């Protein structure tokens, strides 16, 4: 069933194609070695796609593990009816121990100090130890697997330890140095996993989207027992971990960001546009004013260099992006008129400009572009 979004009454909105998310999930999963399970990463509102909607849809397909960044995200999934494993990857104050326990959430443990603080709350909270294998962000020291094993065993007497995990920091590019580093991380993690094998931990995982596709199939024999669960984030949403990656056939962005034309005006030669008068017309031109700005999450660095899509054609942004509006050159799109749909991220005809393309222009990653689309941009599901 297709839900038609009425485009007449909107200002700036996002359309999320849940069927595309499902296709991405199924295609991704089909590339994994048999027996590999997926933990869905829905942190940051599912990278801007709406965590509850995405999680519930995938739960219908049998997904039973979710990863979020904080306790608020975790509780909101739980309250919406997500009943599987919910792992909080980021920091939760030990003062919230009771909520962790009552909502049956699983907390990542960043350090021994944190584990001790949780133990003092005196509740059998479900936890997974982060193992630091080289990213130097969170985790106990994976350079010393025996010590890791002692710590994990020791805390399992007071907390309900149900897993260990590590995070790979250069699994998304194929330079020799990065491959070497990633394999090194995986070997360290495997060493820890081997030493805690007696605990029969159900959740032992190290792969993100990129590693699940590139490392698991290739090195599965060596890493089988640490590779049974992949934490799938960005590729579920149809974007690339790194711009150089080639996504499997059929995986596409699920999000389209649309807005409309407020008005079209004629600009005479010599007139300027916007704050700071950074653009001056050197010939007569037509401008479309568009009701989306940096408060909607449209990055101001795209002033005078980004573009939008109108009637399947590219329209360059001119002048500085304002808080709530921006202006684009529609001199070559004479049919542009008030109320017409403008695509900020997405595809129209043969022209595509997605979050990865915008990120490339901004010197960032698609993840950040997606997360920055602000809450006042309404989400619609098609
Ligand atoms: C965000 C995150 C992921 C997902 O990474 P993607 O590159 O989006 O697949 C996996 N694991 C951890 C610990 C993360 O923080």
mmCIF file of C-alpha atoms and ligand atoms in Angstrom:
data_model
loop_
_atom_site.group_PDB
_atom_site.id
_atom_site.type_symbol
_atom_site.label_atom_id
_atom_site.label_comp_id
_atom_site.label_asym_id
_atom_site.label_seq_id
_atom_site.Cartn_x
_atom_site.Cartn_y
_atom_site.Cartn_z
ATOM 1 C CA UNK A 1 0.000 0.000 0.000
ATOM 2 C CA UNK A 2 1.280 3.425 -0.856
ATOM 3 C CA UNK A 3 0.447 6.332 1.391
ATOM 4 C CA UNK A 4 0.350 9.493 -0.641
ATOM 5 C CA UNK A 5 1.794 12.425 1.211
ATOM 6 C CA UNK A 6 -0.174 15.564 0.484
ATOM 7 C CA UNK A 7 2.488 17.962 -0.671
ATOM 8 C CA UNK A 8 0.242 21.017 -0.803
ATOM 9 C CA UNK A 9 0.189 21.761 2.884
ATOM 10 C CA UNK A 10 3.817 21.276 3.859
ATOM 11 C CA UNK A 11 6.828 23.472 4.386
ATOM 12 C CA UNK A 12 9.853 21.247 4.957
ATOM 13 C CA UNK A 13 9.445 17.533 5.493
ATOM 14 C CA UNK A 14 11.085 14.171 5.209
ATOM 15 C CA UNK A 15 9.585 11.101 3.549
ATOM 16 C CA UNK A 16 10.870 7.778 4.781
ATOM 17 C CA UNK A 17 10.391 4.731 2.643
ATOM 18 C CA UNK A 18 10.029 1.878 5.131
ATOM 19 C CA UNK A 19 9.853 -0.651 2.307
ATOM 20 C CA UNK A 20 13.275 0.515 1.160
ATOM 21 C CA UNK A 21 14.587 0.058 4.692
ATOM 22 C CA UNK A 22 13.256 -3.485 4.634
ATOM 23 C CA UNK A 23 14.869 -4.114 1.240
ATOM 24 C CA UNK A 24 18.171 -2.742 2.547
ATOM 25 C CA UNK A 25 17.940 -5.030 5.554
ATOM 26 C CA UNK A 26 17.154 -8.091 3.472
ATOM 27 C CA UNK A 27 19.858 -7.433 0.899
ATOM 28 C CA UNK A 28 22.415 -6.743 3.629
ATOM 29 C CA UNK A 29 21.457 -9.842 5.534
ATOM 30 C CA UNK A 30 21.727 -11.987 2.404
ATOM 31 C CA UNK A 31 25.395 -10.959 2.093
ATOM 32 C CA UNK A 32 26.286 -12.212 5.567
ATOM 33 C CA UNK A 33 27.611 -15.684 6.265
ATOM 34 C CA UNK A 34 24.878 -18.095 7.228
ATOM 35 C CA UNK A 35 23.901 -18.009 10.872
ATOM 36 C CA UNK A 36 24.878 -14.367 11.336
ATOM 37 C CA UNK A 37 22.333 -12.293 13.186
ATOM 38 C CA UNK A 38 21.715 -8.556 12.995
ATOM 39 C CA UNK A 39 21.594 -6.116 15.890
ATOM 40 C CA UNK A 40 19.844 -3.041 14.614
ATOM 41 C CA UNK A 41 21.470 0.277 15.495
ATOM 42 C CA UNK A 42 18.681 2.804 16.004
ATOM 43 C CA UNK A 43 20.631 5.431 17.918
ATOM 44 C CA UNK A 44 19.990 9.114 17.217
ATOM 45 C CA UNK A 45 16.383 8.462 16.233
ATOM 46 C CA UNK A 46 17.498 5.794 13.769
ATOM 47 C CA UNK A 47 19.899 8.232 12.102
ATOM 48 C CA UNK A 48 16.999 10.657 11.713
ATOM 49 C CA UNK A 49 14.564 8.078 10.301
ATOM 50 C CA UNK A 50 12.435 7.681 13.441
ATOM 51 C CA UNK A 51 13.616 4.996 15.835
ATOM 52 C CA UNK A 52 10.237 3.677 16.961
ATOM 53 C CA UNK A 53 8.858 3.263 13.453
ATOM 54 C CA UNK A 54 12.020 1.600 12.176
ATOM 55 C CA UNK A 55 12.455 -0.677 15.196
ATOM 56 C CA UNK A 56 8.849 -1.857 15.218
ATOM 57 C CA UNK A 57 8.919 -2.555 11.488
ATOM 58 C CA UNK A 58 12.077 -4.627 11.788
ATOM 59 C CA UNK A 59 10.860 -6.381 14.885
ATOM 60 C CA UNK A 60 8.037 -7.695 12.674
ATOM 61 C CA UNK A 61 10.730 -9.208 10.462
ATOM 62 C CA UNK A 62 12.262 -11.037 13.370
ATOM 63 C CA UNK A 63 14.911 -8.592 14.530
ATOM 64 C CA UNK A 64 15.277 -9.014 18.278
ATOM 65 C CA UNK A 65 18.406 -6.981 19.144
ATOM 66 C CA UNK A 66 18.654 -3.229 19.111
ATOM 67 C CA UNK A 67 21.408 -0.781 19.989
ATOM 68 C CA UNK A 68 20.795 2.795 21.080
ATOM 69 C CA UNK A 69 22.961 5.580 22.427
ATOM 70 C CA UNK A 70 21.262 6.430 25.704
ATOM 71 C CA UNK A 71 18.637 5.473 28.231
ATOM 72 C CA UNK A 72 15.963 7.831 26.900
ATOM 73 C CA UNK A 73 16.163 6.209 23.491
ATOM 74 C CA UNK A 74 16.061 2.797 25.120
ATOM 75 C CA UNK A 75 13.014 3.556 27.248
ATOM 76 C CA UNK A 76 11.148 5.050 24.324
ATOM 77 C CA UNK A 77 11.684 1.869 22.300
ATOM 78 C CA UNK A 78 10.610 -0.275 25.217
ATOM 79 C CA UNK A 79 7.480 1.762 25.814
ATOM 80 C CA UNK A 80 6.604 1.599 22.125
ATOM 81 C CA UNK A 81 6.592 -2.202 22.274
ATOM 82 C CA UNK A 82 10.111 -3.256 21.356
ATOM 83 C CA UNK A 83 10.551 -6.350 23.474
ATOM 84 C CA UNK A 84 13.918 -7.751 22.441
ATOM 85 C CA UNK A 85 17.384 -6.995 23.701
ATOM 86 C CA UNK A 86 18.096 -3.251 23.877
ATOM 87 C CA UNK A 87 21.753 -2.377 24.349
ATOM 88 C CA UNK A 88 22.692 1.143 25.444
ATOM 89 C CA UNK A 89 26.055 1.864 23.833
ATOM 90 C CA UNK A 90 26.689 5.178 25.577
ATOM 91 C CA UNK A 91 26.873 6.515 29.092
ATOM 92 C CA UNK A 92 24.052 6.072 31.572
ATOM 93 C CA UNK A 93 24.388 7.593 34.992
ATOM 94 C CA UNK A 94 24.529 4.814 37.614
ATOM 95 C CA UNK A 95 21.737 6.771 39.317
ATOM 96 C CA UNK A 96 19.446 5.367 36.622
ATOM 97 C CA UNK A 97 20.218 1.782 37.580
ATOM 98 C CA UNK A 98 16.660 1.132 38.657
ATOM 99 C CA UNK A 99 15.284 2.136 35.253
ATOM 100 C CA UNK A 100 17.831 -0.093 33.530
ATOM 101 C CA UNK A 101 16.691 -2.974 35.662
ATOM 102 C CA UNK A 102 12.963 -2.376 35.517
ATOM 103 C CA UNK A 103 12.916 -1.826 31.758
ATOM 104 C CA UNK A 104 15.114 -4.877 31.202
ATOM 105 C CA UNK A 105 17.742 -2.825 29.342
ATOM 106 C CA UNK A 106 21.343 -3.816 28.766
ATOM 107 C CA UNK A 107 24.059 -1.323 29.574
ATOM 108 C CA UNK A 108 27.469 -1.169 27.915
ATOM 109 C CA UNK A 109 30.246 -0.977 30.474
ATOM 110 C CA UNK A 110 32.901 1.533 29.521
ATOM 111 C CA UNK A 111 35.379 0.870 32.315
ATOM 112 C CA UNK A 112 35.977 -1.060 35.502
ATOM 113 C CA UNK A 113 35.213 2.075 37.458
ATOM 114 C CA UNK A 114 31.796 2.244 35.819
ATOM 115 C CA UNK A 115 31.151 -1.423 36.550
ATOM 116 C CA UNK A 116 31.924 -0.802 40.234
ATOM 117 C CA UNK A 117 29.573 2.154 40.321
ATOM 118 C CA UNK A 118 26.778 0.014 38.872
ATOM 119 C CA UNK A 119 27.482 -2.789 41.318
ATOM 120 C CA UNK A 120 26.953 -0.344 44.175
ATOM 121 C CA UNK A 121 23.335 0.110 43.028
ATOM 122 C CA UNK A 122 22.797 -3.514 44.052
ATOM 123 C CA UNK A 123 20.655 -4.666 41.164
ATOM 124 C CA UNK A 124 21.327 -7.537 38.760
ATOM 125 C CA UNK A 125 21.489 -5.244 35.740
ATOM 126 C CA UNK A 126 22.115 -6.753 32.318
ATOM 127 C CA UNK A 127 25.447 -5.514 30.984
ATOM 128 C CA UNK A 128 27.925 -6.015 28.201
ATOM 129 C CA UNK A 129 31.578 -5.180 28.638
ATOM 130 C CA UNK A 130 33.111 -2.959 25.983
ATOM 131 C CA UNK A 131 36.582 -4.157 25.067
ATOM 132 C CA UNK A 132 38.949 -1.485 23.783
ATOM 133 C CA UNK A 133 40.902 -3.007 20.922
ATOM 134 C CA UNK A 134 42.397 0.197 19.585
ATOM 135 C CA UNK A 135 39.777 2.864 19.154
ATOM 136 C CA UNK A 136 40.540 4.294 22.578
ATOM 137 C CA UNK A 137 37.019 5.484 23.220
ATOM 138 C CA UNK A 138 35.443 3.107 25.715
ATOM 139 C CA UNK A 139 36.207 -0.319 27.067
ATOM 140 C CA UNK A 140 38.593 -2.289 29.210
ATOM 141 C CA UNK A 141 42.064 -2.809 27.785
ATOM 142 C CA UNK A 142 41.979 -5.425 25.037
ATOM 143 C CA UNK A 143 45.773 -5.448 24.905
ATOM 144 C CA UNK A 144 45.577 -7.527 28.046
ATOM 145 C CA UNK A 145 43.063 -10.319 27.359
ATOM 146 C CA UNK A 146 43.783 -12.245 30.573
ATOM 147 C CA UNK A 147 43.045 -9.170 32.649
ATOM 148 C CA UNK A 148 39.859 -8.536 30.610
ATOM 149 C CA UNK A 149 38.734 -12.071 31.271
ATOM 150 C CA UNK A 150 39.372 -11.735 35.007
ATOM 151 C CA UNK A 151 37.372 -8.509 35.128
ATOM 152 C CA UNK A 152 34.450 -9.897 33.127
ATOM 153 C CA UNK A 153 34.323 -13.017 35.293
ATOM 154 C CA UNK A 154 34.597 -11.026 38.494
ATOM 155 C CA UNK A 155 31.728 -8.661 37.672
ATOM 156 C CA UNK A 156 29.523 -11.463 36.463
ATOM 157 C CA UNK A 157 28.977 -12.318 40.104
ATOM 158 C CA UNK A 158 27.263 -8.996 40.779
ATOM 159 C CA UNK A 159 25.909 -7.925 37.400
ATOM 160 C CA UNK A 160 24.133 -9.942 34.768
ATOM 161 C CA UNK A 161 26.877 -9.898 32.144
ATOM 162 C CA UNK A 162 25.415 -11.216 28.900
ATOM 163 C CA UNK A 163 28.004 -10.146 26.372
ATOM 164 C CA UNK A 164 31.172 -8.400 25.286
ATOM 165 C CA UNK A 165 31.774 -6.221 22.271
ATOM 166 C CA UNK A 166 34.343 -4.036 20.612
ATOM 167 C CA UNK A 167 34.161 -1.348 17.953
ATOM 168 C CA UNK A 168 36.237 -1.231 14.787
ATOM 169 C CA UNK A 169 37.498 2.194 13.780
ATOM 170 C CA UNK A 170 38.870 1.749 10.245
ATOM 171 C CA UNK A 171 36.798 -1.102 8.844
ATOM 172 C CA UNK A 172 35.265 1.146 6.195
ATOM 173 C CA UNK A 173 38.233 1.599 3.847
ATOM 174 C CA UNK A 174 40.438 -0.981 2.213
ATOM 175 C CA UNK A 175 43.918 0.530 2.502
ATOM 176 C CA UNK A 176 46.435 -2.122 3.589
ATOM 177 C CA UNK A 177 47.208 -0.302 6.806
ATOM 178 C CA UNK A 178 43.530 -0.184 7.755
ATOM 179 C CA UNK A 179 42.956 -3.831 6.921
ATOM 180 C CA UNK A 180 45.938 -4.759 9.093
ATOM 181 C CA UNK A 181 44.648 -2.628 11.950
ATOM 182 C CA UNK A 182 41.127 -4.035 11.723
ATOM 183 C CA UNK A 183 42.348 -7.638 11.678
ATOM 184 C CA UNK A 184 44.490 -6.760 14.688
ATOM 185 C CA UNK A 185 41.439 -5.429 16.523
ATOM 186 C CA UNK A 186 39.474 -8.543 15.670
ATOM 187 C CA UNK A 187 42.274 -10.813 16.862
ATOM 188 C CA UNK A 188 42.516 -8.988 20.186
ATOM 189 C CA UNK A 189 38.793 -9.294 20.620
ATOM 190 C CA UNK A 190 38.876 -12.950 19.707
ATOM 191 C CA UNK A 191 41.513 -13.533 22.371
ATOM 192 C CA UNK A 192 39.234 -12.057 25.016
ATOM 193 C CA UNK A 193 36.228 -13.954 23.672
ATOM 194 C CA UNK A 194 38.152 -17.236 23.889
ATOM 195 C CA UNK A 195 39.016 -16.637 27.537
ATOM 196 C CA UNK A 196 35.396 -16.011 28.517
ATOM 197 C CA UNK A 197 33.996 -18.866 26.463
ATOM 198 C CA UNK A 198 33.073 -20.771 29.614
ATOM 199 C CA UNK A 199 30.501 -18.062 30.372
ATOM 200 C CA UNK A 200 28.528 -18.890 27.199
ATOM 201 C CA UNK A 201 27.758 -15.241 26.592
ATOM 202 C CA UNK A 202 24.919 -14.907 24.093
ATOM 203 C CA UNK A 203 26.067 -11.535 22.760
ATOM 204 C CA UNK A 204 29.627 -11.388 21.452
ATOM 205 C CA UNK A 205 30.014 -8.885 18.639
ATOM 206 C CA UNK A 206 32.434 -6.593 16.885
ATOM 207 C CA UNK A 207 31.221 -5.776 13.366
ATOM 208 C CA UNK A 208 29.571 -2.549 12.209
ATOM 209 C CA UNK A 209 27.899 -2.217 8.772
ATOM 210 C CA UNK A 210 31.191 -1.988 6.943
ATOM 211 C CA UNK A 211 32.902 -4.892 8.688
ATOM 212 C CA UNK A 212 29.891 -7.162 8.330
ATOM 213 C CA UNK A 213 30.122 -6.845 4.563
ATOM 214 C CA UNK A 214 33.847 -6.779 3.990
ATOM 215 C CA UNK A 215 35.490 -8.709 6.821
ATOM 216 C CA UNK A 216 32.972 -11.322 7.855
ATOM 217 C CA UNK A 217 32.542 -13.161 4.563
ATOM 218 C CA UNK A 218 36.284 -13.051 3.884
ATOM 219 C CA UNK A 219 37.606 -14.033 7.298
ATOM 220 C CA UNK A 220 34.670 -15.952 8.684
ATOM 221 C CA UNK A 221 36.614 -19.124 9.399
ATOM 222 C CA UNK A 222 39.024 -17.260 11.612
ATOM 223 C CA UNK A 223 36.425 -15.082 13.309
ATOM 224 C CA UNK A 224 33.322 -17.231 13.354
ATOM 225 C CA UNK A 225 32.703 -17.167 17.055
ATOM 226 C CA UNK A 226 33.066 -13.386 17.335
ATOM 227 C CA UNK A 227 31.191 -12.732 14.102
ATOM 228 C CA UNK A 228 27.770 -14.141 14.769
ATOM 229 C CA UNK A 229 26.186 -10.740 15.366
ATOM 230 C CA UNK A 230 26.609 -7.624 13.210
ATOM 231 C CA UNK A 231 25.625 -4.197 14.484
ATOM 232 C CA UNK A 232 23.927 -2.761 11.433
ATOM 233 C CA UNK A 233 23.602 1.017 11.267
ATOM 234 C CA UNK A 234 24.221 3.230 8.268
ATOM 235 C CA UNK A 235 23.658 0.657 5.521
ATOM 236 C CA UNK A 236 20.187 -0.106 6.809
ATOM 237 C CA UNK A 237 19.395 3.489 5.932
ATOM 238 C CA UNK A 238 21.004 3.038 2.521
ATOM 239 C CA UNK A 239 24.120 5.141 2.943
ATOM 240 C CA UNK A 240 27.823 4.413 2.861
ATOM 241 C CA UNK A 241 30.169 4.182 5.829
ATOM 242 C CA UNK A 242 32.788 5.821 3.622
ATOM 243 C CA UNK A 243 32.235 7.655 0.354
ATOM 244 C CA UNK A 244 34.623 5.281 -1.411
ATOM 245 C CA UNK A 245 32.465 2.237 -0.614
ATOM 246 C CA UNK A 246 30.293 0.548 -3.210
ATOM 247 C CA UNK A 247 26.985 -0.554 -1.726
ATOM 248 C CA UNK A 248 25.442 -3.877 -2.745
ATOM 249 C CA UNK A 249 23.009 -3.665 -5.647
ATOM 250 C CA UNK A 250 19.593 -2.582 -4.452
ATOM 251 C CA UNK A 251 20.612 -0.809 -1.247
ATOM 252 C CA UNK A 252 19.467 2.791 -1.564
ATOM 253 C CA UNK A 253 18.760 5.744 0.718
ATOM 254 C CA UNK A 254 15.353 5.490 2.343
ATOM 255 C CA UNK A 255 14.994 9.162 3.150
ATOM 256 C CA UNK A 256 13.952 12.036 0.907
ATOM 257 C CA UNK A 257 13.976 15.589 2.253
ATOM 258 C CA UNK A 258 11.503 17.857 0.532
ATOM 259 C CA UNK A 259 10.454 21.458 0.782
ATOM 260 C CA UNK A 260 8.701 23.887 -1.551
ATOM 261 C CA UNK A 261 9.025 27.250 -3.252
ATOM 262 C CA UNK A 262 7.841 30.266 -1.248
ATOM 263 C CA UNK A 263 8.089 32.678 -4.171
ATOM 264 C CA UNK A 264 10.048 33.347 -7.333
ATOM 265 C CA UNK A 265 11.595 36.738 -7.894
ATOM 266 C CA UNK A 266 13.503 38.490 -10.605
ATOM 267 C CA UNK A 267 16.992 39.677 -9.839
ATOM 268 C CA UNK A 268 18.458 42.493 -11.909
ATOM 269 C CA UNK A 269 22.092 42.641 -12.872
ATOM 270 C CA UNK A 270 24.119 44.139 -10.003
ATOM 271 C CA UNK A 271 21.621 43.237 -7.236
ATOM 272 C CA UNK A 272 22.778 41.139 -4.304
ATOM 273 C CA UNK A 273 21.192 38.235 -2.428
ATOM 274 C CA UNK A 274 20.846 37.616 1.292
ATOM 275 C CA UNK A 275 22.823 38.409 4.421
ATOM 276 C CA UNK A 276 26.284 39.801 3.875
ATOM 277 C CA UNK A 277 25.460 40.398 0.181
ATOM 278 C CA UNK A 278 27.777 37.515 -0.688
ATOM 279 C CA UNK A 279 26.203 36.922 -4.090
ATOM 280 C CA UNK A 280 25.802 39.610 -6.740
ATOM 281 C CA UNK A 281 24.007 38.905 -10.012
ATOM 282 C CA UNK A 282 26.130 39.546 -13.084
ATOM 283 C CA UNK A 283 23.121 39.152 -15.345
ATOM 284 C CA UNK A 284 19.366 39.154 -14.994
ATOM 285 C CA UNK A 285 18.226 36.035 -13.199
ATOM 286 C CA UNK A 286 15.351 34.357 -11.358
ATOM 287 C CA UNK A 287 15.544 33.236 -7.758
ATOM 288 C CA UNK A 288 13.384 30.813 -5.836
ATOM 289 C CA UNK A 289 13.099 31.431 -2.116
ATOM 290 C CA UNK A 290 12.786 28.164 -0.220
ATOM 291 C CA UNK A 291 11.429 27.786 3.345
ATOM 292 C CA UNK A 292 14.187 25.607 4.794
ATOM 293 C CA UNK A 293 17.249 26.891 6.599
ATOM 294 C CA UNK A 294 19.943 25.984 9.061
ATOM 295 C CA UNK A 295 17.434 25.704 11.912
ATOM 296 C CA UNK A 296 15.993 22.784 9.961
ATOM 297 C CA UNK A 297 19.444 21.266 9.826
ATOM 298 C CA UNK A 298 20.355 22.483 6.354
ATOM 299 C CA UNK A 299 24.040 23.212 6.785
ATOM 300 C CA UNK A 300 24.981 26.870 6.370
ATOM 301 C CA UNK A 301 28.303 25.866 4.834
ATOM 302 C CA UNK A 302 26.328 25.123 1.681
ATOM 303 C CA UNK A 303 25.838 28.871 1.170
ATOM 304 C CA UNK A 304 26.803 29.741 -2.420
ATOM 305 C CA UNK A 305 27.929 26.167 -3.152
ATOM 306 C CA UNK A 306 25.147 23.643 -2.556
ATOM 307 C CA UNK A 307 22.245 22.919 -4.835
ATOM 308 C CA UNK A 308 18.658 21.755 -4.652
ATOM 309 C CA UNK A 309 16.553 19.833 -7.161
ATOM 310 C CA UNK A 310 13.498 21.449 -8.756
ATOM 311 C CA UNK A 311 11.520 19.746 -11.543
ATOM 312 C CA UNK A 312 14.313 17.200 -11.928
ATOM 313 C CA UNK A 313 16.941 19.893 -12.463
ATOM 314 C CA UNK A 314 19.700 21.149 -10.293
ATOM 315 C CA UNK A 315 19.335 24.710 -8.928
ATOM 316 C CA UNK A 316 22.445 26.251 -7.309
ATOM 317 C CA UNK A 317 22.088 27.877 -3.901
ATOM 318 C CA UNK A 318 22.913 31.576 -4.027
ATOM 319 C CA UNK A 319 23.688 33.813 -1.071
ATOM 320 C CA UNK A 320 23.949 32.737 2.520
ATOM 321 C CA UNK A 321 21.610 30.147 3.941
ATOM 322 C CA UNK A 322 19.379 31.808 6.547
ATOM 323 C CA UNK A 323 17.933 30.303 9.713
ATOM 324 C CA UNK A 324 14.649 29.388 8.051
ATOM 325 C CA UNK A 325 15.095 30.072 4.351
ATOM 326 C CA UNK A 326 17.472 29.787 1.453
ATOM 327 C CA UNK A 327 17.556 31.058 -2.118
ATOM 328 C CA UNK A 328 18.334 29.112 -5.278
ATOM 329 C CA UNK A 329 18.948 30.140 -8.866
ATOM 330 C CA UNK A 330 16.068 28.988 -11.080
ATOM 331 C CA UNK A 331 16.955 31.036 -14.153
ATOM 332 C CA UNK A 332 17.217 27.792 -16.135
ATOM 333 C CA UNK A 333 14.009 26.347 -14.667
ATOM 334 C CA UNK A 334 11.374 28.776 -15.974
ATOM 335 C CA UNK A 335 8.485 26.546 -14.887
ATOM 336 C CA UNK A 336 9.440 26.940 -11.193
ATOM 337 C CA UNK A 337 6.552 28.522 -9.283
ATOM 338 C CA UNK A 338 5.239 29.098 -5.786
ATOM 339 C CA UNK A 339 4.312 25.836 -4.042
ATOM 340 C CA UNK A 340 6.381 23.582 -6.304
ATOM 341 C CA UNK A 341 8.179 20.735 -4.574
ATOM 342 C CA UNK A 342 11.919 21.139 -4.027
ATOM 343 C CA UNK A 343 14.125 18.161 -3.229
ATOM 344 C CA UNK A 344 16.916 18.851 -0.780
ATOM 345 C CA UNK A 345 18.071 15.248 -0.385
ATOM 346 C CA UNK A 346 16.909 12.536 -2.700
ATOM 347 C CA UNK A 347 16.287 11.729 -6.295
ATOM 348 C CA UNK A 348 14.160 13.302 -8.979
ATOM 349 C CA UNK A 349 14.320 12.021 -12.525
ATOM 350 C CA UNK A 350 17.957 11.374 -13.286
ATOM 351 C CA UNK A 351 19.273 13.807 -10.720
ATOM 352 C CA UNK A 352 20.271 12.380 -7.354
ATOM 353 C CA UNK A 353 21.748 14.225 -4.420
ATOM 354 C CA UNK A 354 21.714 12.199 -1.217
ATOM 355 C CA UNK A 355 23.133 12.623 2.263
ATOM 356 C CA UNK A 356 26.442 11.068 1.180
ATOM 357 C CA UNK A 357 26.755 13.553 -1.692
ATOM 358 C CA UNK A 358 25.960 16.478 0.573
ATOM 359 C CA UNK A 359 28.412 15.174 3.162
ATOM 360 C CA UNK A 360 31.122 14.920 0.543
ATOM 361 C CA UNK A 361 30.565 18.572 -0.302
ATOM 362 C CA UNK A 362 30.649 19.536 3.360
ATOM 363 C CA UNK A 363 33.712 17.504 4.260
ATOM 364 C CA UNK A 364 31.754 15.286 6.625
ATOM 365 C CA UNK A 365 29.909 11.962 6.539
ATOM 366 C CA UNK A 366 26.347 11.086 5.605
ATOM 367 C CA UNK A 367 25.700 10.080 9.226
ATOM 368 C CA UNK A 368 26.087 13.685 10.352
ATOM 369 C CA UNK A 369 23.927 15.094 7.573
ATOM 370 C CA UNK A 370 21.104 12.716 8.526
ATOM 371 C CA UNK A 371 21.379 13.327 12.262
ATOM 372 C CA UNK A 372 21.324 17.079 11.745
ATOM 373 C CA UNK A 373 17.887 17.165 10.109
ATOM 374 C CA UNK A 374 16.079 18.818 12.966
ATOM 375 C CA UNK A 375 12.966 17.821 14.815
ATOM 376 C CA UNK A 376 10.865 20.562 13.297
ATOM 377 C CA UNK A 377 11.162 18.814 9.936
ATOM 378 C CA UNK A 378 8.174 16.463 10.031
ATOM 379 C CA UNK A 379 8.669 12.810 9.180
ATOM 380 C CA UNK A 380 6.212 10.956 6.948
ATOM 381 C CA UNK A 381 6.276 7.246 6.209
ATOM 382 C CA UNK A 382 5.475 5.977 2.760
HETATM 383 C C1 LIG B 1 27.065 3.595 15.603
HETATM 384 C C2 LIG B 1 27.652 2.324 15.971
HETATM 385 C C3 LIG B 1 27.507 1.205 15.145
HETATM 386 C C4 LIG B 1 26.877 1.278 13.771
HETATM 387 O O1 LIG B 1 27.834 1.724 12.843
HETATM 388 P P1 LIG B 1 27.467 1.857 11.307
HETATM 389 O O2 LIG B 1 28.737 2.317 10.679
HETATM 390 O O3 LIG B 1 26.390 2.871 11.225
HETATM 391 O O4 LIG B 1 27.025 0.526 10.855
HETATM 392 C C5 LIG B 1 27.987 0.001 15.595
HETATM 393 N N1 LIG B 1 28.575 -0.098 16.795
HETATM 394 C C6 LIG B 1 28.754 0.951 17.610
HETATM 395 C C7 LIG B 1 29.435 0.760 18.922
HETATM 396 C C8 LIG B 1 28.313 2.205 17.226
HETATM 397 O O5 LIG B 1 28.504 3.248 18.023
#
